[in-house]
């Protein structure tokens, strides 16, 4: 019995919020054309589309760093990032399809450690919005070099070392004891 072969598709669909880059064997690699939302023709076996989500994607980045007063703190950043649509072919060639997972941790760690080192552990809590804005500016500047856009950067969690947490608790107990004695 002969087996029926399905013909290869002669078109592809880029859904809403997605664009495609085309790998073309005739032209020797990635074509520098934009394939926006919609249906597009392709030559089977010679052209291979790679669909890329261009919507903002949330990612959480965790790092452990030191503050100005030498306290260890674990910081969790939430980063909303997306690729520059007009640079998709460059991003695909340089970083591949999982560009966000490969790029963002290295982009965020250095500025995060440098900026946090300027503040004390107490200031990290009281100036959280200011620090987040500084981080966004610095990380956005660096992300632009890799054709990425950052829509938001925010500090979601701060976890201090045991020594600092114990010292804060002891201070609160002492304050409450002093208030009761008054």
PDB file of C-alpha atoms in Angstrom:
ATOM      1  CA  UNK A   1       0.000   0.000   0.000  1.00  0.00           C
ATOM      2  CA  UNK A   2       1.310   3.393  -0.975  1.00  0.00           C
ATOM      3  CA  UNK A   3       1.428   6.070   1.692  1.00  0.00           C
ATOM      4  CA  UNK A   4       0.023   9.467   0.830  1.00  0.00           C
ATOM      5  CA  UNK A   5       2.288  12.436   1.440  1.00  0.00           C
ATOM      6  CA  UNK A   6       0.878  15.767   2.429  1.00  0.00           C
ATOM      7  CA  UNK A   7       2.281  18.651   0.438  1.00  0.00           C
ATOM      8  CA  UNK A   8       4.341  21.168   2.390  1.00  0.00           C
ATOM      9  CA  UNK A   9       2.463  24.381   3.188  1.00  0.00           C
ATOM     10  CA  UNK A  10       3.046  27.231   0.756  1.00  0.00           C
ATOM     11  CA  UNK A  11       2.085  29.926   3.250  1.00  0.00           C
ATOM     12  CA  UNK A  12       2.421  30.693   6.955  1.00  0.00           C
ATOM     13  CA  UNK A  13       0.483  32.755   9.467  1.00  0.00           C
ATOM     14  CA  UNK A  14       1.869  35.324  11.891  1.00  0.00           C
ATOM     15  CA  UNK A  15      -0.782  35.766  14.592  1.00  0.00           C
ATOM     16  CA  UNK A  16      -1.665  39.008  16.347  1.00  0.00           C
ATOM     17  CA  UNK A  17       1.273  40.230  18.423  1.00  0.00           C
ATOM     18  CA  UNK A  18       3.754  38.152  16.435  1.00  0.00           C
ATOM     19  CA  UNK A  19       6.077  38.720  13.518  1.00  0.00           C
ATOM     20  CA  UNK A  20       8.255  36.346  11.550  1.00  0.00           C
ATOM     21  CA  UNK A  21      11.801  36.162  10.299  1.00  0.00           C
ATOM     22  CA  UNK A  22      12.514  33.990   7.293  1.00  0.00           C
ATOM     23  CA  UNK A  23      15.436  31.629   6.887  1.00  0.00           C
ATOM     24  CA  UNK A  24      15.962  31.354   3.131  1.00  0.00           C
ATOM     25  CA  UNK A  25      18.282  28.688   1.713  1.00  0.00           C
ATOM     26  CA  UNK A  26      18.407  30.480  -1.663  1.00  0.00           C
ATOM     27  CA  UNK A  27      19.630  33.744  -0.177  1.00  0.00           C
ATOM     28  CA  UNK A  28      22.001  32.088   2.265  1.00  0.00           C
ATOM     29  CA  UNK A  29      20.435  32.782   5.629  1.00  0.00           C
ATOM     30  CA  UNK A  30      18.044  35.083   7.424  1.00  0.00           C
ATOM     31  CA  UNK A  31      16.213  37.544   5.160  1.00  0.00           C
ATOM     32  CA  UNK A  32      16.161  41.132   6.431  1.00  0.00           C
ATOM     33  CA  UNK A  33      12.473  41.645   5.719  1.00  0.00           C
ATOM     34  CA  UNK A  34       9.620  42.058   8.160  1.00  0.00           C
ATOM     35  CA  UNK A  35       6.742  39.622   8.045  1.00  0.00           C
ATOM     36  CA  UNK A  36       4.041  41.297  10.114  1.00  0.00           C
ATOM     37  CA  UNK A  37       0.718  39.891  11.279  1.00  0.00           C
ATOM     38  CA  UNK A  38      -1.142  37.995   8.588  1.00  0.00           C
ATOM     39  CA  UNK A  39      -0.682  35.260   6.018  1.00  0.00           C
ATOM     40  CA  UNK A  40       2.487  35.240   3.917  1.00  0.00           C
ATOM     41  CA  UNK A  41       3.712  33.046   1.045  1.00  0.00           C
ATOM     42  CA  UNK A  42       6.743  30.797   1.353  1.00  0.00           C
ATOM     43  CA  UNK A  43       8.599  28.344  -0.863  1.00  0.00           C
ATOM     44  CA  UNK A  44       8.398  24.894   0.763  1.00  0.00           C
ATOM     45  CA  UNK A  45      11.704  23.246   1.684  1.00  0.00           C
ATOM     46  CA  UNK A  46      13.678  26.404   0.853  1.00  0.00           C
ATOM     47  CA  UNK A  47      12.128  28.985   3.167  1.00  0.00           C
ATOM     48  CA  UNK A  48      11.500  28.406   6.855  1.00  0.00           C
ATOM     49  CA  UNK A  49       9.626  31.051   8.859  1.00  0.00           C
ATOM     50  CA  UNK A  50      10.352  31.549  12.561  1.00  0.00           C
ATOM     51  CA  UNK A  51       7.458  33.200  14.379  1.00  0.00           C
ATOM     52  CA  UNK A  52       8.475  35.550  17.221  1.00  0.00           C
ATOM     53  CA  UNK A  53       6.238  37.073  19.893  1.00  0.00           C
ATOM     54  CA  UNK A  54       6.767  40.851  19.899  1.00  0.00           C
ATOM     55  CA  UNK A  55       4.472  41.578  22.858  1.00  0.00           C
ATOM     56  CA  UNK A  56       5.895  42.591  26.221  1.00  0.00           C
ATOM     57  CA  UNK A  57       6.926  39.497  28.183  1.00  0.00           C
ATOM     58  CA  UNK A  58       7.332  39.509  31.982  1.00  0.00           C
ATOM     59  CA  UNK A  59      10.444  37.899  33.415  1.00  0.00           C
ATOM     60  CA  UNK A  60      11.641  37.639  36.980  1.00  0.00           C
ATOM     61  CA  UNK A  61      15.331  38.037  37.647  1.00  0.00           C
ATOM     62  CA  UNK A  62      16.822  37.205  41.033  1.00  0.00           C
ATOM     63  CA  UNK A  63      20.228  38.217  42.284  1.00  0.00           C
ATOM     64  CA  UNK A  64      22.070  38.357  45.585  1.00  0.00           C
ATOM     65  CA  UNK A  65      24.107  41.482  46.212  1.00  0.00           C
ATOM     66  CA  UNK A  66      25.514  43.693  48.946  1.00  0.00           C
ATOM     67  CA  UNK A  67      24.301  47.091  50.115  1.00  0.00           C
ATOM     68  CA  UNK A  68      26.333  50.142  51.105  1.00  0.00           C
ATOM     69  CA  UNK A  69      26.266  49.008  54.740  1.00  0.00           C
ATOM     70  CA  UNK A  70      27.500  45.528  53.712  1.00  0.00           C
ATOM     71  CA  UNK A  71      24.188  43.704  54.181  1.00  0.00           C
ATOM     72  CA  UNK A  72      23.448  40.768  51.887  1.00  0.00           C
ATOM     73  CA  UNK A  73      20.105  41.097  50.123  1.00  0.00           C
ATOM     74  CA  UNK A  74      18.280  38.934  47.593  1.00  0.00           C
ATOM     75  CA  UNK A  75      16.511  41.150  45.089  1.00  0.00           C
ATOM     76  CA  UNK A  76      13.801  40.051  42.700  1.00  0.00           C
ATOM     77  CA  UNK A  77      13.240  42.231  39.638  1.00  0.00           C
ATOM     78  CA  UNK A  78      10.221  42.030  37.378  1.00  0.00           C
ATOM     79  CA  UNK A  79      11.177  43.111  33.868  1.00  0.00           C
ATOM     80  CA  UNK A  80       8.677  43.652  31.048  1.00  0.00           C
ATOM     81  CA  UNK A  81      10.615  43.446  27.805  1.00  0.00           C
ATOM     82  CA  UNK A  82       9.992  43.072  24.105  1.00  0.00           C
ATOM     83  CA  UNK A  83      12.116  42.996  20.963  1.00  0.00           C
ATOM     84  CA  UNK A  84      12.329  45.969  18.596  1.00  0.00           C
ATOM     85  CA  UNK A  85      10.109  44.722  15.750  1.00  0.00           C
ATOM     86  CA  UNK A  86      12.214  46.360  13.038  1.00  0.00           C
ATOM     87  CA  UNK A  87      15.321  44.531  14.322  1.00  0.00           C
ATOM     88  CA  UNK A  88      13.888  41.006  14.596  1.00  0.00           C
ATOM     89  CA  UNK A  89      16.181  39.513  11.971  1.00  0.00           C
ATOM     90  CA  UNK A  90      19.260  40.877  13.792  1.00  0.00           C
ATOM     91  CA  UNK A  91      17.992  39.580  17.135  1.00  0.00           C
ATOM     92  CA  UNK A  92      17.294  36.145  15.646  1.00  0.00           C
ATOM     93  CA  UNK A  93      20.730  35.964  14.010  1.00  0.00           C
ATOM     94  CA  UNK A  94      22.611  37.133  17.111  1.00  0.00           C
ATOM     95  CA  UNK A  95      20.627  35.536  19.946  1.00  0.00           C
ATOM     96  CA  UNK A  96      18.166  32.970  18.558  1.00  0.00           C
ATOM     97  CA  UNK A  97      14.523  32.483  19.490  1.00  0.00           C
ATOM     98  CA  UNK A  98      15.009  32.464  23.287  1.00  0.00           C
ATOM     99  CA  UNK A  99      16.688  35.892  23.249  1.00  0.00           C
ATOM    100  CA  UNK A 100      14.907  37.190  26.366  1.00  0.00           C
ATOM    101  CA  UNK A 101      15.964  34.294  28.576  1.00  0.00           C
ATOM    102  CA  UNK A 102      19.539  34.514  27.309  1.00  0.00           C
ATOM    103  CA  UNK A 103      19.916  38.294  27.405  1.00  0.00           C
ATOM    104  CA  UNK A 104      18.003  39.755  30.347  1.00  0.00           C
ATOM    105  CA  UNK A 105      19.802  38.093  33.284  1.00  0.00           C
ATOM    106  CA  UNK A 106      23.178  39.363  32.103  1.00  0.00           C
ATOM    107  CA  UNK A 107      21.785  42.801  31.224  1.00  0.00           C
ATOM    108  CA  UNK A 108      20.192  43.256  34.644  1.00  0.00           C
ATOM    109  CA  UNK A 109      22.770  41.858  37.084  1.00  0.00           C
ATOM    110  CA  UNK A 110      25.589  44.379  36.624  1.00  0.00           C
ATOM    111  CA  UNK A 111      23.475  47.577  36.897  1.00  0.00           C
ATOM    112  CA  UNK A 112      21.482  46.041  39.748  1.00  0.00           C
ATOM    113  CA  UNK A 113      24.588  45.310  41.789  1.00  0.00           C
ATOM    114  CA  UNK A 114      26.145  48.712  41.020  1.00  0.00           C
ATOM    115  CA  UNK A 115      23.037  50.718  41.934  1.00  0.00           C
ATOM    116  CA  UNK A 116      22.146  48.710  45.062  1.00  0.00           C
ATOM    117  CA  UNK A 117      25.721  49.142  46.360  1.00  0.00           C
ATOM    118  CA  UNK A 118      25.068  52.918  46.585  1.00  0.00           C
ATOM    119  CA  UNK A 119      22.243  52.486  49.128  1.00  0.00           C
ATOM    120  CA  UNK A 120      21.977  51.154  52.665  1.00  0.00           C
ATOM    121  CA  UNK A 121      19.592  48.314  53.520  1.00  0.00           C
ATOM    122  CA  UNK A 122      17.131  50.781  55.065  1.00  0.00           C
ATOM    123  CA  UNK A 123      17.271  53.069  52.005  1.00  0.00           C
ATOM    124  CA  UNK A 124      16.390  50.132  49.740  1.00  0.00           C
ATOM    125  CA  UNK A 125      13.013  50.042  51.457  1.00  0.00           C
ATOM    126  CA  UNK A 126      12.375  53.778  51.700  1.00  0.00           C
ATOM    127  CA  UNK A 127      13.652  54.706  48.209  1.00  0.00           C
ATOM    128  CA  UNK A 128      12.377  51.693  46.313  1.00  0.00           C
ATOM    129  CA  UNK A 129      10.634  53.685  43.539  1.00  0.00           C
ATOM    130  CA  UNK A 130      13.697  55.888  42.986  1.00  0.00           C
ATOM    131  CA  UNK A 131      15.980  52.841  42.773  1.00  0.00           C
ATOM    132  CA  UNK A 132      13.590  51.110  40.350  1.00  0.00           C
ATOM    133  CA  UNK A 133      13.632  54.209  38.105  1.00  0.00           C
ATOM    134  CA  UNK A 134      17.451  54.267  38.102  1.00  0.00           C
ATOM    135  CA  UNK A 135      17.519  50.563  37.270  1.00  0.00           C
ATOM    136  CA  UNK A 136      15.026  51.033  34.428  1.00  0.00           C
ATOM    137  CA  UNK A 137      17.090  53.834  32.883  1.00  0.00           C
ATOM    138  CA  UNK A 138      20.373  51.949  33.079  1.00  0.00           C
ATOM    139  CA  UNK A 139      19.017  48.567  31.952  1.00  0.00           C
ATOM    140  CA  UNK A 140      17.020  50.222  29.142  1.00  0.00           C
ATOM    141  CA  UNK A 141      20.181  51.922  27.886  1.00  0.00           C
ATOM    142  CA  UNK A 142      22.010  48.597  27.809  1.00  0.00           C
ATOM    143  CA  UNK A 143      19.044  46.715  26.293  1.00  0.00           C
ATOM    144  CA  UNK A 144      18.934  49.156  23.368  1.00  0.00           C
ATOM    145  CA  UNK A 145      22.377  47.923  22.317  1.00  0.00           C
ATOM    146  CA  UNK A 146      20.799  44.469  21.820  1.00  0.00           C
ATOM    147  CA  UNK A 147      17.635  45.745  20.071  1.00  0.00           C
ATOM    148  CA  UNK A 148      15.381  45.189  23.078  1.00  0.00           C
ATOM    149  CA  UNK A 149      12.852  47.567  24.671  1.00  0.00           C
ATOM    150  CA  UNK A 150      11.960  47.583  28.359  1.00  0.00           C
ATOM    151  CA  UNK A 151       8.458  48.693  29.266  1.00  0.00           C
ATOM    152  CA  UNK A 152       8.898  48.351  33.018  1.00  0.00           C
ATOM    153  CA  UNK A 153      11.449  47.389  35.644  1.00  0.00           C
ATOM    154  CA  UNK A 154      10.392  47.061  39.258  1.00  0.00           C
ATOM    155  CA  UNK A 155      11.730  45.562  42.453  1.00  0.00           C
ATOM    156  CA  UNK A 156       9.180  42.996  43.609  1.00  0.00           C
ATOM    157  CA  UNK A 157      10.905  41.366  46.610  1.00  0.00           C
ATOM    158  CA  UNK A 158      13.723  42.226  48.976  1.00  0.00           C
ATOM    159  CA  UNK A 159      14.958  39.436  51.231  1.00  0.00           C
ATOM    160  CA  UNK A 160      17.616  40.392  53.762  1.00  0.00           C
ATOM    161  CA  UNK A 161      20.133  38.168  55.501  1.00  0.00           C
ATOM    162  CA  UNK A 162      19.380  36.600  58.895  1.00  0.00           C
ATOM    163  CA  UNK A 163      21.612  39.016  60.800  1.00  0.00           C
ATOM    164  CA  UNK A 164      19.829  42.102  59.453  1.00  0.00           C
ATOM    165  CA  UNK A 165      16.373  40.606  59.997  1.00  0.00           C
ATOM    166  CA  UNK A 166      17.292  39.675  63.612  1.00  0.00           C
ATOM    167  CA  UNK A 167      18.630  43.190  64.255  1.00  0.00           C
ATOM    168  CA  UNK A 168      15.419  44.797  62.930  1.00  0.00           C
ATOM    169  CA  UNK A 169      13.280  42.504  65.084  1.00  0.00           C
ATOM    170  CA  UNK A 170      15.396  43.259  68.166  1.00  0.00           C
ATOM    171  CA  UNK A 171      15.055  47.002  67.506  1.00  0.00           C
ATOM    172  CA  UNK A 172      11.266  46.705  67.193  1.00  0.00           C
ATOM    173  CA  UNK A 173      11.043  44.717  70.446  1.00  0.00           C
ATOM    174  CA  UNK A 174      13.165  47.347  72.223  1.00  0.00           C
ATOM    175  CA  UNK A 175      10.930  50.155  70.892  1.00  0.00           C
ATOM    176  CA  UNK A 176       7.770  48.354  72.008  1.00  0.00           C
ATOM    177  CA  UNK A 177       9.257  47.705  75.454  1.00  0.00           C
ATOM    178  CA  UNK A 178      10.211  51.377  75.809  1.00  0.00           C
ATOM    179  CA  UNK A 179       6.700  52.471  74.768  1.00  0.00           C
ATOM    180  CA  UNK A 180       5.098  50.185  77.376  1.00  0.00           C
ATOM    181  CA  UNK A 181       7.293  51.577  80.157  1.00  0.00           C
ATOM    182  CA  UNK A 182       6.266  55.169  79.411  1.00  0.00           C
TER     183      UNK A 182
END
